[in-house]
mmCIF file of C-alpha atoms and ligand atoms in Angstrom:
data_model
loop_
_atom_site.group_PDB
_atom_site.id
_atom_site.type_symbol
_atom_site.label_atom_id
_atom_site.label_comp_id
_atom_site.label_asym_id
_atom_site.label_seq_id
_atom_site.Cartn_x
_atom_site.Cartn_y
_atom_site.Cartn_z
ATOM 1 C CA MET G 1241 129.748 92.515 123.269
ATOM 2 C CA ALA G 1242 128.642 96.153 123.321
ATOM 3 C CA CYS G 1243 127.621 95.835 126.962
ATOM 4 C CA LYS G 1244 130.750 93.935 127.940
ATOM 5 C CA ALA G 1245 133.018 96.464 126.234
ATOM 6 C CA THR G 1246 131.246 99.335 127.987
ATOM 7 C CA TRP G 1247 130.568 98.110 131.522
ATOM 8 C CA THR G 1248 132.170 94.773 132.472
ATOM 9 C CA PHE G 1249 135.729 94.727 131.156
ATOM 10 C CA SER G 1250 137.505 95.009 134.527
ATOM 11 C CA LYS G 1251 139.063 92.515 136.922
ATOM 12 C CA GLY G 1252 136.491 90.403 138.712
ATOM 13 C CA GLN G 1253 133.964 90.972 135.932
ATOM 14 C CA GLU G 1254 135.346 88.342 133.570
ATOM 15 C CA TYR G 1255 132.331 86.074 133.835
ATOM 16 C CA MET G 1256 129.764 88.890 133.757
ATOM 17 C CA TRP G 1257 127.540 89.214 130.708
ATOM 18 C CA TRP G 1258 124.797 91.618 131.756
ATOM 19 C CA ASN G 1259 123.313 91.032 128.335
ATOM 20 C CA ASN G 1260 123.778 87.471 127.139
ATOM 21 C CA VAL G 1261 122.384 85.521 124.210
ATOM 22 C CA GLU G 1262 121.488 81.884 124.792
ATOM 23 C CA THR G 1263 120.342 79.205 122.360
ATOM 24 C CA LYS G 1264 117.068 77.671 123.485
ATOM 25 C CA PRO G 1265 116.153 75.035 124.501
ATOM 26 C CA TYR G 1266 119.526 73.843 125.853
ATOM 27 C CA GLY G 1267 121.515 76.995 126.370
ATOM 28 C CA GLY G 1268 121.380 79.048 129.520
ATOM 29 C CA TYR G 1269 123.479 81.570 131.379
ATOM 30 C CA PRO G 1270 123.864 80.564 134.127
ATOM 31 C CA GLN G 1271 123.371 77.033 132.886
ATOM 32 C CA PHE G 1272 119.876 75.593 133.441
ATOM 33 C CA TRP G 1273 118.645 78.834 135.102
ATOM 34 C CA ASP G 1274 115.100 78.612 133.808
ATOM 35 C CA ALA G 1275 114.667 74.822 133.839
ATOM 36 C CA ARG G 1276 115.896 74.761 137.413
ATOM 37 C CA LEU G 1277 113.517 77.462 138.662
ATOM 38 C CA LEU G 1278 110.573 76.057 136.718
ATOM 39 C CA GLY G 1279 111.290 72.710 138.392
ATOM 40 C CA MET G 1280 111.352 74.335 141.824
ATOM 41 C CA LEU G 1281 108.119 76.167 141.077
ATOM 42 C CA ASP G 1282 106.534 72.933 139.957
ATOM 43 C CA GLN G 1283 107.663 71.174 143.145
ATOM 44 C CA ALA G 1284 106.212 73.966 145.279
ATOM 45 C CA HIS G 1285 102.867 73.531 143.505
ATOM 46 C CA GLN G 1286 102.965 69.794 144.140
ATOM 47 C CA ASP G 1287 103.798 70.357 147.814
ATOM 48 C CA ALA G 1288 100.918 72.813 148.134
ATOM 49 C CA GLY G 1289 98.543 70.492 146.261
ATOM 50 C CA ARG G 1290 97.927 73.166 143.628
ATOM 51 C CA GLU G 1291 98.173 73.385 139.862
ATOM 52 C CA ALA G 1292 99.840 76.157 137.903
ATOM 53 C CA ILE G 1293 97.304 76.805 135.189
ATOM 54 C CA TRP G 1294 96.486 79.741 132.975
ATOM 55 C CA ASP G 1295 92.919 80.547 132.143
ATOM 56 C CA PRO G 1296 93.147 82.594 128.933
ATOM 57 C CA SER G 1297 89.382 83.191 128.955
ATOM 58 C CA GLN G 1298 89.650 85.432 132.034
ATOM 59 C CA ARG G 1299 91.014 88.501 130.318
ATOM 60 C CA ASP G 1300 90.654 91.893 131.867
ATOM 61 C CA GLY G 1301 92.199 94.769 129.933
ATOM 62 C CA ASP G 1302 95.545 95.858 131.247
ATOM 63 C CA GLN G 1303 95.317 93.938 134.505
ATOM 64 C CA ARG G 1304 95.084 90.477 132.926
ATOM 65 C CA PRO G 1305 95.999 90.981 129.277
ATOM 66 C CA TYR G 1306 96.587 87.273 128.572
ATOM 67 C CA GLY G 1307 94.112 85.709 131.036
ATOM 68 C CA ALA G 1308 94.368 84.745 134.694
ATOM 69 C CA TYR G 1309 97.265 82.787 136.135
ATOM 70 C CA GLU G 1310 95.803 80.488 138.761
ATOM 71 C CA GLY G 1311 99.154 79.248 140.055
ATOM 72 C CA MET G 1312 101.708 80.667 142.494
ATOM 73 C CA THR G 1313 104.375 83.189 141.639
ATOM 74 C CA ILE G 1314 107.911 82.777 142.998
ATOM 75 C CA PHE G 1315 106.917 85.026 145.915
ATOM 76 C CA GLU G 1316 103.963 82.863 146.964
ATOM 77 C CA ALA G 1317 105.764 79.621 146.198
ATOM 78 C CA ALA G 1318 108.557 80.427 148.680
ATOM 79 C CA ARG G 1319 106.033 79.888 151.470
ATOM 80 C CA HIS G 1320 105.334 76.376 150.185
ATOM 81 C CA SER G 1321 108.944 75.317 149.987
ATOM 82 C CA GLU G 1322 111.914 74.797 152.261
ATOM 83 C CA GLN G 1323 112.657 78.496 151.706
ATOM 84 C CA ARG G 1324 109.865 79.795 153.937
ATOM 85 C CA GLU G 1325 112.137 82.487 155.361
ATOM 86 C CA GLU G 1326 112.918 83.905 151.924
ATOM 87 C CA VAL G 1327 110.933 86.493 149.994
ATOM 88 C CA ALA G 1328 111.009 84.528 146.763
ATOM 89 C CA LEU G 1329 111.810 81.047 145.573
ATOM 90 C CA GLY G 1330 115.316 80.820 144.166
ATOM 91 C CA TYR G 1331 118.806 79.381 144.246
ATOM 92 C CA GLU G 1332 122.335 80.608 143.869
ATOM 93 C CA PRO G 1333 124.093 79.233 140.788
ATOM 94 C CA THR G 1334 127.496 77.579 141.189
ATOM 95 C CA ASP G 1335 130.660 79.041 139.660
ATOM 96 C CA GLU G 1336 130.585 76.217 137.138
ATOM 97 C CA GLN G 1337 127.107 77.203 135.957
ATOM 98 C CA TRP G 1338 128.262 80.766 135.338
ATOM 99 C CA ARG G 1339 131.322 79.613 133.441
ATOM 100 C CA SER G 1340 129.940 79.216 129.916
ATOM 101 C CA PRO G 1341 127.974 82.202 128.698
ATOM 102 C CA ASN G 1342 127.065 80.517 125.431
ATOM 103 C CA ILE G 1343 127.001 76.807 126.146
ATOM 104 C CA TYR G 1344 125.120 74.717 123.532
ATOM 105 C CA GLU G 1345 125.291 77.538 121.036
ATOM 106 C CA ASP G 1346 123.290 76.646 117.915
ATOM 107 C CA THR G 1347 122.422 73.192 119.237
ATOM 108 C CA ALA G 1348 119.033 72.129 117.919
ATOM 109 C CA THR G 1349 116.649 69.710 119.529
ATOM 110 C CA GLY G 1350 114.940 67.027 117.473
ATOM 111 C CA SER G 1351 112.188 66.340 119.915
ATOM 112 C CA ARG G 1352 108.741 67.648 119.319
ATOM 113 C CA ASP G 1353 105.772 67.445 121.567
ATOM 114 C CA GLN G 1354 103.278 65.538 119.454
ATOM 115 C CA ARG G 1355 100.408 66.720 121.601
ATOM 116 C CA ASP G 1356 101.061 70.134 120.243
ATOM 117 C CA LEU G 1357 100.068 68.996 116.786
ATOM 118 C CA LEU G 1358 96.578 68.217 118.019
ATOM 119 C CA ASN G 1359 96.387 71.603 119.534
ATOM 120 C CA LEU G 1360 97.119 73.733 116.510
ATOM 121 C CA MET G 1361 95.898 77.246 116.845
ATOM 122 C CA PRO G 1362 93.970 79.210 114.236
ATOM 123 C CA ALA G 1363 97.120 80.450 112.508
ATOM 124 C CA ALA G 1364 98.097 76.763 111.999
ATOM 125 C CA LEU G 1365 101.725 77.543 111.332
ATOM 126 C CA PRO G 1366 103.900 74.509 110.708
ATOM 127 C CA GLU G 1367 106.448 73.786 113.400
ATOM 128 C CA HIS G 1368 109.923 72.589 112.588
ATOM 129 C CA GLU G 1369 110.973 69.035 113.491
ATOM 130 C CA THR G 1370 114.300 70.296 114.735
ATOM 131 C CA TRP G 1371 114.527 73.769 116.116
ATOM 132 C CA PHE G 1372 116.387 76.245 118.255
ATOM 133 C CA PHE G 1373 116.128 79.947 118.723
ATOM 134 C CA TYR G 1374 118.129 82.723 120.301
ATOM 135 C CA LEU G 1375 117.012 84.350 123.489
ATOM 136 C CA GLN G 1376 118.862 87.522 124.365
ATOM 137 C CA ARG G 1377 118.490 88.492 127.951
ATOM 138 C CA LEU G 1378 119.261 91.407 130.194
ATOM 139 C CA CYS G 1379 117.809 92.621 133.483
ATOM 140 C CA ASN G 1380 114.090 93.142 132.976
ATOM 141 C CA HIS G 1381 113.908 96.140 135.323
ATOM 142 C CA CYS G 1382 110.849 94.396 136.729
ATOM 143 C CA THR G 1383 107.803 96.201 138.041
ATOM 144 C CA TYR G 1384 108.052 94.007 141.178
ATOM 145 C CA PRO G 1385 111.788 93.244 141.348
ATOM 146 C CA ALA G 1386 112.531 90.127 143.394
ATOM 147 C CA CYS G 1387 116.141 91.268 143.752
ATOM 148 C CA LEU G 1388 114.986 94.442 145.484
ATOM 149 C CA ALA G 1389 112.578 92.601 147.776
ATOM 150 C CA ALA G 1390 115.238 90.030 148.695
ATOM 151 C CA CYS G 1391 118.043 92.387 149.736
ATOM 152 C CA PRO G 1392 118.297 92.616 153.540
ATOM 153 C CA ARG G 1393 120.417 95.776 153.226
ATOM 154 C CA GLN G 1394 117.890 97.625 151.098
ATOM 155 C CA ALA G 1395 120.714 98.273 148.711
ATOM 156 C CA ILE G 1396 118.541 97.910 145.608
ATOM 157 C CA TYR G 1397 116.144 100.575 144.419
ATOM 158 C CA LYS G 1398 113.875 101.266 141.485
ATOM 159 C CA ARG G 1399 114.003 104.791 140.114
ATOM 160 C CA GLN G 1400 110.736 106.692 140.102
ATOM 161 C CA GLU G 1401 111.516 108.582 136.918
ATOM 162 C CA ASP G 1402 112.214 105.671 134.576
ATOM 163 C CA GLY G 1403 111.783 102.389 136.464
ATOM 164 C CA ILE G 1404 115.467 101.467 136.210
ATOM 165 C CA VAL G 1405 116.509 99.041 138.978
ATOM 166 C CA LEU G 1406 119.956 99.727 140.438
ATOM 167 C CA ILE G 1407 122.201 98.334 143.161
ATOM 168 C CA ASP G 1408 123.700 100.978 145.451
ATOM 169 C CA GLN G 1409 127.330 99.894 145.446
ATOM 170 C CA GLU G 1410 128.013 101.722 148.727
ATOM 171 C CA ARG G 1411 125.226 99.958 150.611
ATOM 172 C CA CYS G 1412 125.717 96.449 149.195
ATOM 173 C CA ARG G 1413 127.523 94.053 151.524
ATOM 174 C CA GLY G 1414 127.527 91.069 149.182
ATOM 175 C CA TYR G 1415 124.765 89.080 150.892
ATOM 176 C CA ARG G 1416 123.774 87.674 147.475
ATOM 177 C CA LYS G 1417 120.104 87.245 148.304
ATOM 178 C CA CYS G 1418 119.452 89.175 145.103
ATOM 179 C CA VAL G 1419 121.498 86.647 143.113
ATOM 180 C CA MET G 1420 119.471 83.879 144.694
ATOM 181 C CA GLN G 1421 116.036 85.403 144.255
ATOM 182 C CA CYS G 1422 116.147 87.182 140.920
ATOM 183 C CA PRO G 1423 114.373 84.584 138.792
ATOM 184 C CA TYR G 1424 116.254 85.740 135.677
ATOM 185 C CA LYS G 1425 119.649 85.503 137.375
ATOM 186 C CA LYS G 1426 120.757 88.976 136.449
ATOM 187 C CA PRO G 1427 122.532 90.293 139.569
ATOM 188 C CA MET G 1428 126.150 89.070 139.499
ATOM 189 C CA PHE G 1429 128.542 88.943 142.426
ATOM 190 C CA ARG G 1430 132.021 90.382 141.939
ATOM 191 C CA ASP G 1431 134.723 88.538 143.818
ATOM 192 C CA THR G 1432 137.266 91.357 143.719
ATOM 193 C CA THR G 1433 135.014 93.959 145.347
ATOM 194 C CA ARG G 1434 132.703 91.589 147.290
ATOM 195 C CA VAL G 1435 129.623 93.440 146.074
ATOM 196 C CA THR G 1436 127.034 92.590 143.453
ATOM 197 C CA GLU G 1437 126.535 94.343 140.136
ATOM 198 C CA LYS G 1438 123.905 94.208 137.448
ATOM 199 C CA CYS G 1439 122.713 95.871 134.253
ATOM 200 C CA ILE G 1440 122.296 99.591 134.862
ATOM 201 C CA ALA G 1441 120.100 100.087 131.783
ATOM 202 C CA CYS G 1442 122.855 102.361 130.452
ATOM 203 C CA TYR G 1443 121.149 105.098 132.455
ATOM 204 C CA PRO G 1444 123.305 107.979 131.199
ATOM 205 C CA ARG G 1445 121.917 107.293 127.716
ATOM 206 C CA ILE G 1446 118.334 106.993 128.943
ATOM 207 C CA GLU G 1447 118.834 110.341 130.703
ATOM 208 C CA GLY G 1448 120.039 111.893 127.455
ATOM 209 C CA LYS G 1449 123.535 112.524 128.857
ATOM 210 C CA ASP G 1450 125.489 110.595 126.247
ATOM 211 C CA PRO G 1451 127.478 113.169 124.249
ATOM 212 C CA ILE G 1452 125.811 112.138 120.979
ATOM 213 C CA SER G 1453 122.250 112.076 122.358
ATOM 214 C CA GLU G 1454 121.685 115.877 122.209
ATOM 215 C CA GLY G 1455 119.679 115.692 125.428
ATOM 216 C CA GLU G 1456 117.165 113.154 124.129
ATOM 217 C CA PRO G 1457 116.651 109.690 125.723
ATOM 218 C CA MET G 1458 118.696 107.242 123.736
ATOM 219 C CA GLU G 1459 118.812 103.485 123.214
ATOM 220 C CA THR G 1460 121.091 101.491 125.517
ATOM 221 C CA ARG G 1461 124.339 100.041 124.182
ATOM 222 C CA CYS G 1462 123.022 96.504 123.751
ATOM 223 C CA MET G 1463 120.004 97.749 121.799
ATOM 224 C CA ALA G 1464 122.002 100.145 119.632
ATOM 225 C CA ALA G 1465 124.465 97.393 118.671
ATOM 226 C CA CYS G 1466 121.834 95.010 117.271
ATOM 227 C CA VAL G 1467 122.700 94.693 113.610
ATOM 228 C CA GLY G 1468 119.740 92.373 113.061
ATOM 229 C CA LYS G 1469 117.472 95.367 113.786
ATOM 230 C CA ILE G 1470 115.266 93.250 115.994
ATOM 231 C CA ARG G 1471 115.323 95.344 119.150
ATOM 232 C CA LEU G 1472 113.270 98.390 119.970
ATOM 233 C CA GLN G 1473 113.470 100.345 123.168
ATOM 234 C CA GLY G 1474 111.034 102.794 124.652
ATOM 235 C CA LEU G 1475 109.743 104.607 127.672
ATOM 236 C CA VAL G 1476 106.114 104.707 128.689
ATOM 237 C CA GLU G 1477 104.204 106.604 131.354
ATOM 238 C CA VAL G 1478 102.952 104.495 134.232
ATOM 239 C CA LYS G 1479 100.206 105.187 136.752
ATOM 240 C CA GLU G 1480 100.543 105.024 140.545
ATOM 241 C CA ASP G 1481 99.521 101.358 140.498
ATOM 242 C CA GLY G 1482 102.182 100.454 137.934
ATOM 243 C CA SER G 1483 99.785 100.036 135.014
ATOM 244 C CA TRP G 1484 100.539 101.873 131.779
ATOM 245 C CA VAL G 1485 98.965 105.189 130.870
ATOM 246 C CA GLU G 1486 97.176 104.723 127.555
ATOM 247 C CA ASP G 1487 99.360 106.126 124.790
ATOM 248 C CA ARG G 1488 98.195 104.632 121.535
ATOM 249 C CA ASP G 1489 100.840 106.370 119.399
ATOM 250 C CA ASN G 1490 103.826 105.217 121.422
ATOM 251 C CA PRO G 1491 105.415 102.345 119.439
ATOM 252 C CA LEU G 1492 105.960 100.206 122.540
ATOM 253 C CA TYR G 1493 102.435 100.792 123.801
ATOM 254 C CA TYR G 1494 101.099 99.827 120.415
ATOM 255 C CA LEU G 1495 103.150 96.614 120.096
ATOM 256 C CA ILE G 1496 102.672 95.431 123.684
ATOM 257 C CA LYS G 1497 99.250 96.688 124.732
ATOM 258 C CA THR G 1498 97.300 97.235 121.531
ATOM 259 C CA GLU G 1499 98.552 94.484 119.219
ATOM 260 C CA LYS G 1500 99.958 92.288 122.018
ATOM 261 C CA ILE G 1501 102.574 90.750 119.736
ATOM 262 C CA ALA G 1502 105.399 91.262 122.250
ATOM 263 C CA LEU G 1503 105.166 89.159 125.403
ATOM 264 C CA PRO G 1504 106.857 89.056 128.819
ATOM 265 C CA LEU G 1505 109.433 86.331 129.559
ATOM 266 C CA TYR G 1506 108.133 83.745 132.051
ATOM 267 C CA PRO G 1507 105.307 85.934 133.343
ATOM 268 C CA GLN G 1508 104.378 83.181 135.824
ATOM 269 C CA PHE G 1509 107.402 84.150 137.940
ATOM 270 C CA GLY G 1510 105.412 87.191 139.022
ATOM 271 C CA THR G 1511 107.934 90.042 138.856
ATOM 272 C CA GLU G 1512 106.272 91.685 135.842
ATOM 273 C CA PRO G 1513 109.386 91.854 133.687
ATOM 274 C CA ASN G 1514 109.653 94.844 131.380
ATOM 275 C CA GLY G 1515 111.503 93.118 128.566
ATOM 276 C CA TYR G 1516 109.111 91.825 125.924
ATOM 277 C CA TYR G 1517 109.673 89.257 123.174
ATOM 278 C CA ILE G 1518 108.011 88.598 119.853
ATOM 279 C CA PRO G 1519 107.898 84.785 119.988
ATOM 280 C CA PRO G 1520 109.573 82.766 117.227
ATOM 281 C CA ARG G 1521 107.218 81.179 114.704
ATOM 282 C CA TRP G 1522 108.570 77.656 114.308
ATOM 283 C CA ALA G 1523 109.166 76.321 117.813
ATOM 284 C CA PRO G 1524 106.596 74.046 119.500
ATOM 285 C CA ARG G 1525 103.692 75.997 120.945
ATOM 286 C CA ALA G 1526 103.773 74.224 124.316
ATOM 287 C CA TYR G 1527 107.378 75.317 124.801
ATOM 288 C CA LEU G 1528 106.558 78.880 123.797
ATOM 289 C CA ARG G 1529 103.484 79.046 126.027
ATOM 290 C CA GLN G 1530 105.548 77.952 128.989
ATOM 291 C CA MET G 1531 108.076 80.662 128.194
ATOM 292 C CA PHE G 1532 105.862 83.593 127.201
ATOM 293 C CA GLY G 1533 102.437 82.688 128.593
ATOM 294 C CA PRO G 1534 99.137 82.068 126.837
ATOM 295 C CA GLY G 1535 99.401 85.170 124.634
ATOM 296 C CA VAL G 1536 101.680 83.259 122.242
ATOM 297 C CA ASP G 1537 99.045 81.972 119.825
ATOM 298 C CA GLU G 1538 97.437 85.335 119.291
ATOM 299 C CA ALA G 1539 100.806 87.048 118.956
ATOM 300 C CA LEU G 1540 101.933 84.611 116.255
ATOM 301 C CA GLU G 1541 98.656 84.858 114.422
ATOM 302 C CA LYS G 1542 98.880 88.651 114.303
ATOM 303 C CA TYR G 1543 102.538 88.699 113.441
ATOM 304 C CA SER G 1544 102.145 86.210 110.589
ATOM 305 C CA ALA G 1545 99.587 88.357 108.806
ATOM 306 C CA PRO G 1546 100.357 91.798 110.180
ATOM 307 C CA SER G 1547 97.790 94.552 110.001
ATOM 308 C CA ARG G 1548 98.648 97.533 107.844
ATOM 309 C CA GLU G 1549 99.579 99.593 110.898
ATOM 310 C CA LEU G 1550 101.624 96.825 112.530
ATOM 311 C CA LEU G 1551 103.707 96.311 109.412
ATOM 312 C CA ALA G 1552 104.545 99.992 109.367
ATOM 313 C CA VAL G 1553 105.384 100.209 113.084
ATOM 314 C CA LEU G 1554 107.694 97.171 112.801
ATOM 315 C CA GLN G 1555 109.876 99.228 110.442
ATOM 316 C CA LEU G 1556 110.804 101.452 113.388
ATOM 317 C CA PHE G 1557 112.954 98.724 114.924
ATOM 318 C CA ARG G 1558 116.473 100.107 115.145
ATOM 319 C CA ALA G 1559 115.664 102.944 112.771
ATOM 320 C CA SER G 1560 117.264 105.439 115.155
ATOM 321 C CA GLN G 1561 119.410 105.437 118.276
ATOM 322 C CA THR G 1562 117.157 108.078 119.763
ATOM 323 C CA ILE G 1563 114.139 106.574 121.515
ATOM 324 C CA ALA G 1564 110.854 107.086 119.673
ATOM 325 C CA PHE G 1565 108.022 108.296 121.889
ATOM 326 C CA ARG G 1566 105.464 108.688 119.129
ATOM 327 C CA TYR G 1567 104.868 107.596 115.573
ATOM 328 C CA GLU G 1568 102.750 108.704 112.654
ATOM 329 C CA ILE G 1569 101.936 106.828 109.479
ATOM 330 C CA ILE G 1570 101.744 108.351 106.020
ATOM 331 C CA GLU G 1571 99.713 106.119 103.750
ATOM 332 C CA GLY G 1572 101.278 104.819 100.546
ATOM 333 C CA GLU G 1573 100.208 102.730 97.561
ATOM 334 C CA LYS G 1574 99.261 99.075 97.576
ATOM 335 C CA VAL G 1575 102.330 97.107 96.418
ATOM 336 C CA PHE G 1576 101.463 93.458 96.994
ATOM 337 C CA GLU G 1577 98.568 91.110 97.531
ATOM 338 C CA THR G 1578 98.439 87.455 98.588
ATOM 339 C CA THR G 1579 96.508 84.931 100.676
ATOM 340 C CA ILE G 1580 97.601 84.061 104.206
ATOM 341 C CA ASN G 1581 95.789 81.286 106.059
ATOM 342 C CA GLY G 1582 92.979 81.432 103.530
ATOM 343 C CA LYS G 1583 92.491 85.178 103.929
ATOM 344 C CA LYS G 1584 93.331 87.960 101.557
ATOM 345 C CA TRP G 1585 96.311 90.003 102.709
ATOM 346 C CA GLU G 1586 97.451 93.285 101.224
ATOM 347 C CA MET G 1587 100.671 95.196 101.643
ATOM 348 C CA PHE G 1588 100.940 98.958 101.369
ATOM 349 C CA ASN G 1589 104.084 100.977 101.028
ATOM 350 C CA ASP G 1590 103.283 103.202 103.991
ATOM 351 C CA THR G 1591 105.875 105.399 105.655
ATOM 352 C CA VAL G 1592 106.293 105.485 109.405
ATOM 353 C CA VAL G 1593 107.714 108.581 111.041
ATOM 354 C CA GLY G 1594 109.183 108.385 114.558
ATOM 355 C CA TYR G 1595 109.445 111.350 116.949
ATOM 356 C CA SER G 1596 111.734 111.853 119.947
ATOM 357 C CA LYS G 1597 110.651 112.928 123.419
ATOM 358 C CA SER G 1598 110.920 116.594 122.453
ATOM 359 C CA GLY G 1599 108.937 115.986 119.261
ATOM 360 C CA LYS G 1600 111.849 116.011 116.807
ATOM 361 C CA GLU G 1601 111.617 113.717 113.787
ATOM 362 C CA ILE G 1602 114.172 110.929 114.304
ATOM 363 C CA ALA G 1603 113.217 108.293 111.728
ATOM 364 C CA ARG G 1604 111.307 108.053 108.451
ATOM 365 C CA VAL G 1605 111.100 104.549 107.024
ATOM 366 C CA SER G 1606 108.932 103.020 104.330
ATOM 367 C CA VAL G 1607 107.590 99.470 104.327
ATOM 368 C CA GLU G 1608 109.278 98.670 101.029
ATOM 369 C CA GLU G 1609 112.999 99.117 101.162
ATOM 370 C CA PRO G 1610 114.084 101.523 98.475
ATOM 371 C CA THR G 1611 116.194 99.990 95.698
ATOM 372 C CA TYR G 1612 119.166 101.885 94.341
ATOM 373 C CA ILE G 1613 120.596 100.892 90.961
ATOM 374 C CA ARG G 1614 124.258 101.670 90.593
ATOM 375 C CA PRO G 1615 125.238 103.431 87.402
ATOM 376 C CA GLY G 1616 126.821 101.121 84.814
ATOM 377 C CA LYS G 1617 130.209 102.754 84.868
ATOM 378 C CA HIS G 1618 130.817 101.440 88.413
ATOM 379 C CA TYR G 1619 129.892 97.828 87.577
ATOM 380 C CA ASN G 1620 133.444 96.497 87.690
ATOM 381 C CA ALA G 1621 134.800 98.909 90.239
ATOM 382 C CA ILE G 1622 134.793 96.593 93.294
HETATM 383 FE FE1 SF4 Q 705 115.821 92.458 139.683
HETATM 384 FE FE2 SF4 Q 705 116.163 90.286 138.286
HETATM 385 FE FE3 SF4 Q 705 114.021 91.807 137.763
HETATM 386 FE FE4 SF4 Q 705 116.458 92.661 137.102
HETATM 387 S S1 SF4 Q 705 115.403 90.881 136.258
HETATM 388 S S2 SF4 Q 705 114.879 93.851 138.206
HETATM 389 S S3 SF4 Q 705 117.764 91.816 138.723
HETATM 390 S S4 SF4 Q 705 114.437 90.690 139.672
HETATM 391 FE FE1 SF4 Q 706 124.386 96.338 129.381
HETATM 392 FE FE2 SF4 Q 706 123.238 98.713 129.079
HETATM 393 FE FE3 SF4 Q 706 122.200 96.541 127.880
HETATM 394 FE FE4 SF4 Q 706 122.060 96.776 130.543
HETATM 395 S S1 SF4 Q 706 121.054 98.099 129.039
HETATM 396 S S2 SF4 Q 706 122.625 94.931 129.394
HETATM 397 S S3 SF4 Q 706 123.988 97.860 131.027
HETATM 398 S S4 SF4 Q 706 124.213 97.500 127.465
HETATM 399 FE FE1 F3S Q 707 121.772 93.102 148.924
HETATM 400 FE FE2 F3S Q 707 122.445 91.643 146.868
HETATM 401 FE FE3 F3S Q 707 124.199 93.274 147.956
HETATM 402 S S1 F3S Q 707 121.220 91.008 148.572
HETATM 403 S S2 F3S Q 707 123.619 93.334 150.067
HETATM 404 S S3 F3S Q 707 122.353 93.853 146.913
HETATM 405 S S4 F3S Q 707 124.563 91.239 147.217
#
């Protein structure tokens, strides 16, 4: 709603939800977007006589953090499909598929892949018989954007300074190749102007130009509006080849590269999306592996019994609207002890301090939430 109220409230934008929330496994906006593309990718593999397999044993630092994908990406698969002339495999959704931004909201599935039970990972978390989870999605500002590659007008560009992918509204002629070839279906055609629009990553806020940002890079609207405090935004330095410059004290670097608890959405598509998800704990592993790649098991294992540092860094989620570029931890006392998966686990009331780009303190949060006891005289004052 924050995005809609800011950017897509005008005529011709009625159906546009640059940030949408869908209920998996049935929900999708546009409807069936992922199932449809996964099916097409599967068909292309069959036509090419190849298998799309992950080999998690072939890890190689930053280049292959979750192992090697031996299958084809949407770019390679296009050559093994009827879409040989296209840059990437894709399709253009119908108006009907765009019509319901939240179809099947809160609809659970009762099916469970029994094979998954035999394949329980070390964390051995129980899975629920019936399950659903929310997947909030916006443009991933991909490292290799298929939308950009697909546009015959070269109307789409990726900014050097922050990686934001934008459509030049003057250049766009509404060819809709971007709509067809973005695997996440995030460019949206506007009938009233005959050009395509997409999430602009709230770039004025990222640039520190929002009046309340005091010149510091600030969270986007959709992030800042998350009352569940489950979203964290950041900026990292990248090298010439697109890989990340090591920055151990950047919260995003720590969560994604060091702990690897946040994973890319459908990494097999091959665009290197820059939105990362901490996978839900109770859904079937096979489903999660298909969605987030083979890093799922390790991510869940780490998240279920978080290290002392991880537990502290997780407190930074939504602790400030200003983007944290660095964190520090001040050690506190031990406050709890238990056993998780047969291992001793201890909790410390550490304090995490977040710093802005210019080095200003922007957040100071402890692991244990402070408790405030209201004075007795206010007891019946509600
Ligand atoms: Fe382009 Fe789609 Fe990636 Fe966004 S998510 S950068 S629209 S390919
Ligand atoms: Fe909308 Fe901004 Fe979020 Fe993009 S980053 S989905 S433009 S609120
Ligand atoms: Fe290009 Fe997409 Fe416009 S393909 S011309 S940016 S509709």
